PDB file of C-alpha atoms in Angstrom:
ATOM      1  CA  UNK A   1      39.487-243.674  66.198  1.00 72.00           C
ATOM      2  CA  UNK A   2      38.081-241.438  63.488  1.00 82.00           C
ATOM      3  CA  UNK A   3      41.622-241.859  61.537  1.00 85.00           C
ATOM      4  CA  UNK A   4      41.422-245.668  61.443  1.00 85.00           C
ATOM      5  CA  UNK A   5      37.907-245.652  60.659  1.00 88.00           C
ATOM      6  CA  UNK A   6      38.823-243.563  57.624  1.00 87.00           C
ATOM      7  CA  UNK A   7      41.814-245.817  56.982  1.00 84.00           C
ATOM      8  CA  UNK A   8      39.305-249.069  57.140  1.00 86.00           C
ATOM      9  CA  UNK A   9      36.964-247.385  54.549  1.00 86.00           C
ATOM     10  CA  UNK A  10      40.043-246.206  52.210  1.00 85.00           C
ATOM     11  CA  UNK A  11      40.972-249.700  52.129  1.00 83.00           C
ATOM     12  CA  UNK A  12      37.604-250.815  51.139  1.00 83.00           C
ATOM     13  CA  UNK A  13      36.532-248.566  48.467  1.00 80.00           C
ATOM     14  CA  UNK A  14      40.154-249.443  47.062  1.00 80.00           C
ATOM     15  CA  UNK A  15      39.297-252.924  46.936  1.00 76.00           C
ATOM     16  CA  UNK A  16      36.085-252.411  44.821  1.00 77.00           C
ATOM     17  CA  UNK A  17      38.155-251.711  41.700  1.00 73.00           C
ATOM     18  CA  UNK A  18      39.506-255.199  41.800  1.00 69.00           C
ATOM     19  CA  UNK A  19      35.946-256.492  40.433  1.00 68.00           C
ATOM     20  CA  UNK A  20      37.790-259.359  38.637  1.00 71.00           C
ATOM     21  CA  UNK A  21      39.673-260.526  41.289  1.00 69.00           C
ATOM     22  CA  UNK A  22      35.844-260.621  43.486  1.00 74.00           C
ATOM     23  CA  UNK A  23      34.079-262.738  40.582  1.00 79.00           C
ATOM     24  CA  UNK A  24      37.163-265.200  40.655  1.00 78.00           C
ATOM     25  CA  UNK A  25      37.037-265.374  44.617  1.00 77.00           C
ATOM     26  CA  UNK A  26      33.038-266.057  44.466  1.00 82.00           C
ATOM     27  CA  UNK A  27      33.397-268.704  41.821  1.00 85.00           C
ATOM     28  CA  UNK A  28      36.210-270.237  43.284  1.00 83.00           C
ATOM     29  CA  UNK A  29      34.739-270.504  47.049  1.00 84.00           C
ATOM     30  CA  UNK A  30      31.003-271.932  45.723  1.00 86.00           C
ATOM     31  CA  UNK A  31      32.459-274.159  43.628  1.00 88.00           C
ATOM     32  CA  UNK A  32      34.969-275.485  46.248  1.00 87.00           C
ATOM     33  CA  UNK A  33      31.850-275.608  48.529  1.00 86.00           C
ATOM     34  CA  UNK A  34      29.737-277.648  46.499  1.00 90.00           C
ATOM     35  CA  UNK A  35      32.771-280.485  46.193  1.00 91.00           C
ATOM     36  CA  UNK A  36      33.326-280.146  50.001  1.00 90.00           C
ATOM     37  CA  UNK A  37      29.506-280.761  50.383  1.00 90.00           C
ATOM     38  CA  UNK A  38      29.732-283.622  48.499  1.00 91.00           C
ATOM     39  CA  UNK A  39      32.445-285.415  50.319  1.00 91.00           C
ATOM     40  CA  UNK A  40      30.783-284.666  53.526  1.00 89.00           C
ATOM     41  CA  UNK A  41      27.431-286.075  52.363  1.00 91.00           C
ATOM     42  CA  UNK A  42      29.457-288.953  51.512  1.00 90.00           C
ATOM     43  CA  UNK A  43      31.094-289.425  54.772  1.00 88.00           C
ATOM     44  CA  UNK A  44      27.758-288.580  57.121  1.00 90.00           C
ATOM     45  CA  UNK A  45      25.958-290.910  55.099  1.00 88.00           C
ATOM     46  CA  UNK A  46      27.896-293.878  57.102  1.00 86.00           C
ATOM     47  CA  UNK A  47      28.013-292.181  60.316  1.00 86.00           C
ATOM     48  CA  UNK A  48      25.139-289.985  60.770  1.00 87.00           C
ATOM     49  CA  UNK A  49      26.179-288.072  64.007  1.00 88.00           C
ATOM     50  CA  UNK A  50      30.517-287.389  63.888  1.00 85.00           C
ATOM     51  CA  UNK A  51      31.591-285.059  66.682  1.00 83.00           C
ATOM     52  CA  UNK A  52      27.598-283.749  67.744  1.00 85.00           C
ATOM     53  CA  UNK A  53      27.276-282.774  63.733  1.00 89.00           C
ATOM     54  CA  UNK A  54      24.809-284.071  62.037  1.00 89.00           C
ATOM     55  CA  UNK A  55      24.895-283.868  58.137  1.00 91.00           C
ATOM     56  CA  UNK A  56      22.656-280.770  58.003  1.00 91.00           C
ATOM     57  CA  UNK A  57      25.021-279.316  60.146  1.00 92.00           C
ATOM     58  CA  UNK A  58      28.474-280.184  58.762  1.00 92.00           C
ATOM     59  CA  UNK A  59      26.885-278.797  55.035  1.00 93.00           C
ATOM     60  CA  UNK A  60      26.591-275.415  56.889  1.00 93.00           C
ATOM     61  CA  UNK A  61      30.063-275.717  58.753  1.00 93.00           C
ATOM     62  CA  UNK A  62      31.585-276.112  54.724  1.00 92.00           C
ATOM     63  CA  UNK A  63      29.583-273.235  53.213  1.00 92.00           C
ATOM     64  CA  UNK A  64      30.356-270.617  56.357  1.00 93.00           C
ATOM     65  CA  UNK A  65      33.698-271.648  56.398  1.00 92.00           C
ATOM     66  CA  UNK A  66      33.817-271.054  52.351  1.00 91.00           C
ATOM     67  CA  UNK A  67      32.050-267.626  53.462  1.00 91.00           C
ATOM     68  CA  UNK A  68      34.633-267.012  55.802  1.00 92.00           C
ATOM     69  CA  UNK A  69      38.110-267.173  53.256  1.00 90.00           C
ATOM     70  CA  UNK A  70      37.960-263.955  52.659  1.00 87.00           C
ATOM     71  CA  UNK A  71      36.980-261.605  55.721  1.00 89.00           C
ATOM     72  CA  UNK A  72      39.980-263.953  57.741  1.00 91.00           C
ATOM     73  CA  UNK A  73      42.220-263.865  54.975  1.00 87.00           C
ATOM     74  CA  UNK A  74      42.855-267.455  55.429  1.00 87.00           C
ATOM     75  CA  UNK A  75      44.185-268.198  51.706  1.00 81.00           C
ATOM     76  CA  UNK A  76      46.463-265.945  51.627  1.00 79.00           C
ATOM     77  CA  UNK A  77      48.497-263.186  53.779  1.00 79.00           C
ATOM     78  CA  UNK A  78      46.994-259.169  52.379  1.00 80.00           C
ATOM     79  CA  UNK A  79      49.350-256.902  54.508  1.00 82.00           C
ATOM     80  CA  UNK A  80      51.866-255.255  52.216  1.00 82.00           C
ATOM     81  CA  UNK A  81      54.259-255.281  54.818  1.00 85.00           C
ATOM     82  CA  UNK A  82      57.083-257.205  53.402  1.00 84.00           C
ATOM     83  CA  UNK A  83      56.785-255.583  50.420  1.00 84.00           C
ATOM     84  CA  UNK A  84      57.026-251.996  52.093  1.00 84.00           C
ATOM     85  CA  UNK A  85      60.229-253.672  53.998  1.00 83.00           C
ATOM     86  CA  UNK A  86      61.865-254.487  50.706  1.00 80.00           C
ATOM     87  CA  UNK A  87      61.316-251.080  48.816  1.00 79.00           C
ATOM     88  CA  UNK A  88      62.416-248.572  51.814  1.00 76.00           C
ATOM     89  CA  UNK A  89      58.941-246.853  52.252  1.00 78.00           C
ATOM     90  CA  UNK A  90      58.625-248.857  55.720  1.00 81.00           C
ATOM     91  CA  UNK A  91      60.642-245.651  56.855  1.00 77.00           C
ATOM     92  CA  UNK A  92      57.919-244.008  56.372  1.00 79.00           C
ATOM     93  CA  UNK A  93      55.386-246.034  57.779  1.00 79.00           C
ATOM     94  CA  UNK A  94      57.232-246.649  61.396  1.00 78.00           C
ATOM     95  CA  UNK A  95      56.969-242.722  61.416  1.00 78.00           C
ATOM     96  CA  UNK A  96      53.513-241.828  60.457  1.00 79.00           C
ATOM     97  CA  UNK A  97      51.728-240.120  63.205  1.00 81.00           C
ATOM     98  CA  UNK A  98      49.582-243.273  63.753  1.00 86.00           C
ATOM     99  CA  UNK A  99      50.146-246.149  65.434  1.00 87.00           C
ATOM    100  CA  UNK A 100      51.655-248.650  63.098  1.00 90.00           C
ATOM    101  CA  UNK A 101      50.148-251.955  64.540  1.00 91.00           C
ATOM    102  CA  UNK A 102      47.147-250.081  64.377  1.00 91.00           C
ATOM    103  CA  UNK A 103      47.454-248.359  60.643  1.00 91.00           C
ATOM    104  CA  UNK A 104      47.543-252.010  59.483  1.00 91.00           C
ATOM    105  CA  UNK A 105      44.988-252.922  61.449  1.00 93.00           C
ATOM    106  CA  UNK A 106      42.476-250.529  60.368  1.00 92.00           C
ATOM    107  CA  UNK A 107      43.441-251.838  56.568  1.00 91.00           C
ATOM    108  CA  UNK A 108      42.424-255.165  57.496  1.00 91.00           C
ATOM    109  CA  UNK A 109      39.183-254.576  58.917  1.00 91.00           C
ATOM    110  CA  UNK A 110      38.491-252.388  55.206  1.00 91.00           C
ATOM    111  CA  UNK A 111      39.560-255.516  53.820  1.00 89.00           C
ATOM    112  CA  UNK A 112      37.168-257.703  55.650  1.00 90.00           C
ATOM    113  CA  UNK A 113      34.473-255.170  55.497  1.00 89.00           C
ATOM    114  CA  UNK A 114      34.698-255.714  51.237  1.00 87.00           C
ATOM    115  CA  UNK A 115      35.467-259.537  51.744  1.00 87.00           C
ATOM    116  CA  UNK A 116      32.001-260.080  53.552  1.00 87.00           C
ATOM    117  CA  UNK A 117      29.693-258.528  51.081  1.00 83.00           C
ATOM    118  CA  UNK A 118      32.004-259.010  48.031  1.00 79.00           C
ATOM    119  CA  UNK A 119      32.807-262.646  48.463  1.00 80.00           C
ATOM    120  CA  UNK A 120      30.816-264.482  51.809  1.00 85.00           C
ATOM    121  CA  UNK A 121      27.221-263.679  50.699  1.00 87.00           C
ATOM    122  CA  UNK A 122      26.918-265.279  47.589  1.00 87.00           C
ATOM    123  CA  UNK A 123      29.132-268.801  48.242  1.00 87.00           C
ATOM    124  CA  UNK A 124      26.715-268.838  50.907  1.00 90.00           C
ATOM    125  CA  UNK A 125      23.406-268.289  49.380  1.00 90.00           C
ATOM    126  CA  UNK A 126      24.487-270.829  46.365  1.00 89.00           C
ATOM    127  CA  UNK A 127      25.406-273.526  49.156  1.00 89.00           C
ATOM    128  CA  UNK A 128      21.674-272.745  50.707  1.00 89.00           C
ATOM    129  CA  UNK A 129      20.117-272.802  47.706  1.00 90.00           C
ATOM    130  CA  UNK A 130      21.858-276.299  46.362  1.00 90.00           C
ATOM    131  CA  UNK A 131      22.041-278.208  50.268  1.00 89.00           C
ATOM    132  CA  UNK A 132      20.221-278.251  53.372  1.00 86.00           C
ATOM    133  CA  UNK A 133      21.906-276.076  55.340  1.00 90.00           C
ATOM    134  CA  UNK A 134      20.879-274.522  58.670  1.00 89.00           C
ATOM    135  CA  UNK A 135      19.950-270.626  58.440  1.00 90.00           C
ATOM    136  CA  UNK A 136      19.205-268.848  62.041  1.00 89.00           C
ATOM    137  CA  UNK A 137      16.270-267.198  62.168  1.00 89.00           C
ATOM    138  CA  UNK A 138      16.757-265.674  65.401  1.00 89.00           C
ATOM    139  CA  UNK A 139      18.176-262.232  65.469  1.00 91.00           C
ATOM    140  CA  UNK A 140      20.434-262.425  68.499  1.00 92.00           C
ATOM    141  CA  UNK A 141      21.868-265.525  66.943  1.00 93.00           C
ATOM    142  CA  UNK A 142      23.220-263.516  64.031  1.00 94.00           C
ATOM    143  CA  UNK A 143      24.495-260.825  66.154  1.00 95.00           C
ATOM    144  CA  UNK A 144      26.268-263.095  68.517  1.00 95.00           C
ATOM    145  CA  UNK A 145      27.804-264.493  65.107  1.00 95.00           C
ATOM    146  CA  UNK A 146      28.839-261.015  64.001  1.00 95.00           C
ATOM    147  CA  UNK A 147      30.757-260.811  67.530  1.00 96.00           C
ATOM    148  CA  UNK A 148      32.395-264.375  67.194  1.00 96.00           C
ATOM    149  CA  UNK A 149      33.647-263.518  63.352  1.00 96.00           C
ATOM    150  CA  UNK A 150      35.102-259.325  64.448  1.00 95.00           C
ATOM    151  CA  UNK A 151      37.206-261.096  67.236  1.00 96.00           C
ATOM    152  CA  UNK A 152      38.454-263.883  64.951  1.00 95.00           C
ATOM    153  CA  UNK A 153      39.192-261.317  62.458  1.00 95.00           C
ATOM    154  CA  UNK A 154      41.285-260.093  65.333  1.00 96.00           C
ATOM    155  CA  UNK A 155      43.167-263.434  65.811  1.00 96.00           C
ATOM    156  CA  UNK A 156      43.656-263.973  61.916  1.00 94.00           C
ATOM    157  CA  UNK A 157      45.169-260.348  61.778  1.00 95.00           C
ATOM    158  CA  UNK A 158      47.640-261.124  64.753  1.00 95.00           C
ATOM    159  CA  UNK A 159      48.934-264.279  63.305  1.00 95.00           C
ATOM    160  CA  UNK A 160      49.287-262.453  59.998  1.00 93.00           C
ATOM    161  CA  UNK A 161      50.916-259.574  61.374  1.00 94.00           C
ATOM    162  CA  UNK A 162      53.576-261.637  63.057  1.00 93.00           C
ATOM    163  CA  UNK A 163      54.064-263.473  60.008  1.00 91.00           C
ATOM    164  CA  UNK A 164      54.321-260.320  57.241  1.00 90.00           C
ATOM    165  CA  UNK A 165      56.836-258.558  60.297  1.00 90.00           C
ATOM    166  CA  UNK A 166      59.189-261.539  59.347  1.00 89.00           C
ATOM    167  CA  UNK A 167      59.721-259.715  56.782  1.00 86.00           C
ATOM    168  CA  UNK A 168      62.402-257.512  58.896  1.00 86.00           C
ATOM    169  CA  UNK A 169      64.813-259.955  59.419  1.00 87.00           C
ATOM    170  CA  UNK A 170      64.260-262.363  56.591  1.00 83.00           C
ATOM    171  CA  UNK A 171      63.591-259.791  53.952  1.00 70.00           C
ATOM    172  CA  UNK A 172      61.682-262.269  52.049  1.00 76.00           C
ATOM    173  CA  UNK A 173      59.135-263.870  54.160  1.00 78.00           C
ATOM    174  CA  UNK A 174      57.440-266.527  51.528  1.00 82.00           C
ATOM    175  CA  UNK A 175      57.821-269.312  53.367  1.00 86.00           C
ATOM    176  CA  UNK A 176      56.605-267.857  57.240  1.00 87.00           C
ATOM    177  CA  UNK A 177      53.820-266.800  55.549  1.00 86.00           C
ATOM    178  CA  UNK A 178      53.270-270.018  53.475  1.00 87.00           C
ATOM    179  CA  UNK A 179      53.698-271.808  56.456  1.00 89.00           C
ATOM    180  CA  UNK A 180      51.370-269.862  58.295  1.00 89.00           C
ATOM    181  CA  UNK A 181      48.701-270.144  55.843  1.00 87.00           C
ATOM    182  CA  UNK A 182      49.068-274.031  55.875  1.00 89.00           C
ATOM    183  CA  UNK A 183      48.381-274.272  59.485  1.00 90.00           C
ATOM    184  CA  UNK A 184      45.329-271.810  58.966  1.00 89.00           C
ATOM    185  CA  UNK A 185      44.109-274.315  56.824  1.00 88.00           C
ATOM    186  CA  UNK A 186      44.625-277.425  58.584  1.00 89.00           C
ATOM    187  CA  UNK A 187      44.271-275.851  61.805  1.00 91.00           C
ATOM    188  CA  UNK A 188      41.253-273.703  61.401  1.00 88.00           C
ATOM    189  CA  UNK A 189      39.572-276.493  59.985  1.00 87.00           C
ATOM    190  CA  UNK A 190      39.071-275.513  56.335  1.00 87.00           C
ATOM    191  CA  UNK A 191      41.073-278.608  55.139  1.00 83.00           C
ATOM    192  CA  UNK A 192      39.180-281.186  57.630  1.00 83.00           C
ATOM    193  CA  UNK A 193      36.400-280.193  59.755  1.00 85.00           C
ATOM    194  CA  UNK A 194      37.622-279.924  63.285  1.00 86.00           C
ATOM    195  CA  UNK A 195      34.988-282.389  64.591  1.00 84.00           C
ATOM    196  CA  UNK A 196      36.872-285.102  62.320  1.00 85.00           C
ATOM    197  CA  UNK A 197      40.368-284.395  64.122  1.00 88.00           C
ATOM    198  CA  UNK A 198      40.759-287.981  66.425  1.00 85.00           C
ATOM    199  CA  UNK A 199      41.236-287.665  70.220  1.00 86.00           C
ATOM    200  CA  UNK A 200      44.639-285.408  71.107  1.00 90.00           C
ATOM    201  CA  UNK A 201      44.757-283.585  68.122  1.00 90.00           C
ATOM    202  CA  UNK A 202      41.117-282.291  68.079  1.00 88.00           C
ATOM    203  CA  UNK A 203      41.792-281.085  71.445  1.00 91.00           C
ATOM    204  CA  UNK A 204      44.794-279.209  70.596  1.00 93.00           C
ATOM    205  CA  UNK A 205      43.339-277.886  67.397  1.00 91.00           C
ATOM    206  CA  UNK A 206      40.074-276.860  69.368  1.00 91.00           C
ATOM    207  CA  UNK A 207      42.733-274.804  72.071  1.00 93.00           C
ATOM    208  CA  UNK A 208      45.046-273.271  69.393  1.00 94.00           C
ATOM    209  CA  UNK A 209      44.009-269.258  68.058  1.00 95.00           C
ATOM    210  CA  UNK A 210      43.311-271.115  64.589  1.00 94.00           C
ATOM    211  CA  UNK A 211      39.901-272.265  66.232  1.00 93.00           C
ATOM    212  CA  UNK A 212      38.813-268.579  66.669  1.00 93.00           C
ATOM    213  CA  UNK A 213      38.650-268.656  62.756  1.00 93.00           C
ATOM    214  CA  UNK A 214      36.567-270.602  61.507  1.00 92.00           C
ATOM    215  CA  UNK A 215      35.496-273.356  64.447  1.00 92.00           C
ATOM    216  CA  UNK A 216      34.275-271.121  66.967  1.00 94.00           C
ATOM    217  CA  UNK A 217      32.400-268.672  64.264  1.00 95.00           C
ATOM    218  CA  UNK A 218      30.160-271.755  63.070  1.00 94.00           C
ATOM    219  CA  UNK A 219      29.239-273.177  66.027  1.00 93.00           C
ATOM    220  CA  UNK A 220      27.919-270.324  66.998  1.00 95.00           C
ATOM    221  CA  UNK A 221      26.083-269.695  63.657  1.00 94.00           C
ATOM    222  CA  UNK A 222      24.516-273.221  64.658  1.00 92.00           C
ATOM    223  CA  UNK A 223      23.311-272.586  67.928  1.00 90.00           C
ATOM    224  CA  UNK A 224      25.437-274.662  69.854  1.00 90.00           C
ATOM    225  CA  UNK A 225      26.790-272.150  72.038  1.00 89.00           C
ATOM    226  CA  UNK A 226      24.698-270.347  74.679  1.00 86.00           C
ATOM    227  CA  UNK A 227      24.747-268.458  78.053  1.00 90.00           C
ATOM    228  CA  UNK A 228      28.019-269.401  79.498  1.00 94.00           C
ATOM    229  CA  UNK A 229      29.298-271.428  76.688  1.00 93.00           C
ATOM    230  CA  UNK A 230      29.261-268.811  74.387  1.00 94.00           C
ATOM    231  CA  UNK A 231      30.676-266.110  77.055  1.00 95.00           C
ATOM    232  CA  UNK A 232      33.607-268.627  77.112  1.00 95.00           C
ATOM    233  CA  UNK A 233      33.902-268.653  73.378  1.00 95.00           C
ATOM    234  CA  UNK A 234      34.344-264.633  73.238  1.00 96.00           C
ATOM    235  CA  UNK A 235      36.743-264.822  76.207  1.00 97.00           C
ATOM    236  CA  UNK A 236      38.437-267.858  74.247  1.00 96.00           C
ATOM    237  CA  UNK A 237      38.639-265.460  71.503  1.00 96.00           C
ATOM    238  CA  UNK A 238      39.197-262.238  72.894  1.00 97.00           C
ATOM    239  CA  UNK A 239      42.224-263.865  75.226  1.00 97.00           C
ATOM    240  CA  UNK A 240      44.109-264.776  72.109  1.00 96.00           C
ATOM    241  CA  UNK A 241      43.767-261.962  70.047  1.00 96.00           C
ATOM    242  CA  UNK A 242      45.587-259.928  73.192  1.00 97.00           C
ATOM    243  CA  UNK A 243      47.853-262.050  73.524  1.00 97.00           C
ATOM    244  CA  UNK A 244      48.945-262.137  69.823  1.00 96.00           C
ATOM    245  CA  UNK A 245      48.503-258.429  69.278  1.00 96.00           C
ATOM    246  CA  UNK A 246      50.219-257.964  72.473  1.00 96.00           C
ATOM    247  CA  UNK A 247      53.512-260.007  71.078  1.00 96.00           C
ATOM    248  CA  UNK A 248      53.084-258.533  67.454  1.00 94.00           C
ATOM    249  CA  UNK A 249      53.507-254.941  69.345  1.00 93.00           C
ATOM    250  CA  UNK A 250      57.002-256.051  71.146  1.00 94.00           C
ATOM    251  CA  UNK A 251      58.429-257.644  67.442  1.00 93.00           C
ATOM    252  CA  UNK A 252      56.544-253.838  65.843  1.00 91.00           C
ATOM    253  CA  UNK A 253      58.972-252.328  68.805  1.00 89.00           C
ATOM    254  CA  UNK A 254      62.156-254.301  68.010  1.00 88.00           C
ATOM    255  CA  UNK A 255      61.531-253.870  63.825  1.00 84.00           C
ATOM    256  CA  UNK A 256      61.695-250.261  64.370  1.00 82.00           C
ATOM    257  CA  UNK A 257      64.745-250.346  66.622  1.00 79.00           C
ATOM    258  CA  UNK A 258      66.622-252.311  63.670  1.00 72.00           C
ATOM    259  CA  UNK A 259      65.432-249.976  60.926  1.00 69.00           C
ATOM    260  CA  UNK A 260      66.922-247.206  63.138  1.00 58.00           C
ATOM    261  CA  UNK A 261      70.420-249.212  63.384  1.00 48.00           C
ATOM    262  CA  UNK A 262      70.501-249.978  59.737  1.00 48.00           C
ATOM    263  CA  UNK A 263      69.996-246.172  59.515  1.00 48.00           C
ATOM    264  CA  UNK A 264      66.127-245.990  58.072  1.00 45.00           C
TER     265      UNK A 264
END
């Protein structure tokens, strides 16, 4: 465990440097945030309750969910994977003496680490400061939030795993991972607020992994999960993200079966 841990704070003193790339990320979510709010206002304003959200509520679903692009990655795909596939040094990473599910893994969490004080706090903050949002002030509330966004991080990582390890037999693995991003979006309700999604499709967007993302996060920065409901959200959670790191480690054990018949 010490390794990874070392691995997870490699990865986020590395991304520090990219100070430019944080300012654009911060500007970019607020200011996506603020239209977002808008619209919503807009829309509560002829329906005041949609889906048990009120407008108070839906204004913080849009600025956690801002706050939540970068620790889950949802924008874009950050494992180097593919990349490692097409230069040859993938050799090397199938044989380092860590687990290689894990070794990305660890890199992730770095990355999420730098993502939540780098590029959630202040998108957040701005969309306080500017709407009414609701901020907990109960302690246990924010740790119970902490627990619902480390096992979504989980799911997001999964799904992105499985789409970068494409990369193996499709050598260029744009369009999984394009794909994949698109139905984080729509799916994980950054697009469209979940609680818009009419009758069949907001219950299969509410059982799909996407939910752990950004759905499931929020609701319980809001409050409306306790006791048992929230014990169901973390097992909701938690059963996906072994399930999909489960499958990523039997593609992981084909990929490096095929890099040993292509000859490494």
């Amino acid at each position: 465990m010490l390794v990874y841990a070392l691995i997870a704070r490699q990865t986020f003193r590395r991304y520090i440097a990219y100070r430019g790339a944080m300012l654009g990320g911060v500007v970019s979510n607020t200011v996506f945030g603020a239209v977002k709010a808008f619209i919503v206002t807009a829309i509560w304003r002829h329906k005041p309750i949609i889906g048990g959200y009120d407008l108070r509520d839906v204004l913080t679903y849009t600025f956690v969910a801002q706050a939540l692009i970068g620790p889950m990655s949802i924008l874009t795909n950050n494992l180097d994977i593919p990349a490692h596939v097409r230069s040859g040094d993938i050799g090397t990473d199938l044989f380092r003496p860590v687990d290689f599910q894990g070794y990305w893994m660890a890199q992730d969490f770095g990355r999420a680490g730098f993502a939540v004080l780098g590029r959630s706090l202040v998108p957040f903050l701005a969309g306080a400061v500017m709407f009414q949002v609701r901020v907990p002030r109960d302690p246990r509330v924010w740790a119970a939030f902490l627990v619902a966004v480390v096992l979504g991080i989980f799911v997001s990582f999964a799904l992105r795993y499985l789409a970068a390890m494409s990369a193996f037999w499709l050598l260029d693995e744009k369009g999984v991972t394009g794909f994949m991003n698109m139905l984080t979006m729509f799916f994980g309700g950054l697009t469209v607020p979940l609680v818009l999604f009419p009758g069949w499709l907001g219950e299969l967007a509410r059982a799909l992994p996407w939910a752990s993302v950004i759905l499931v996060p929020v609701n319980v920065f809001l409050g409306k999960l306790t006791g048992t409901a929230l014990a169901g959200a973390y097992a909701f959670e938690a059963a996906w993200a072994v399930a999909l790191l489960g499958l990523g480690r039997l593609v992981t054990t084909r990929a490096r079966q095929r890099v040993v018949v292509q000859g490494g």
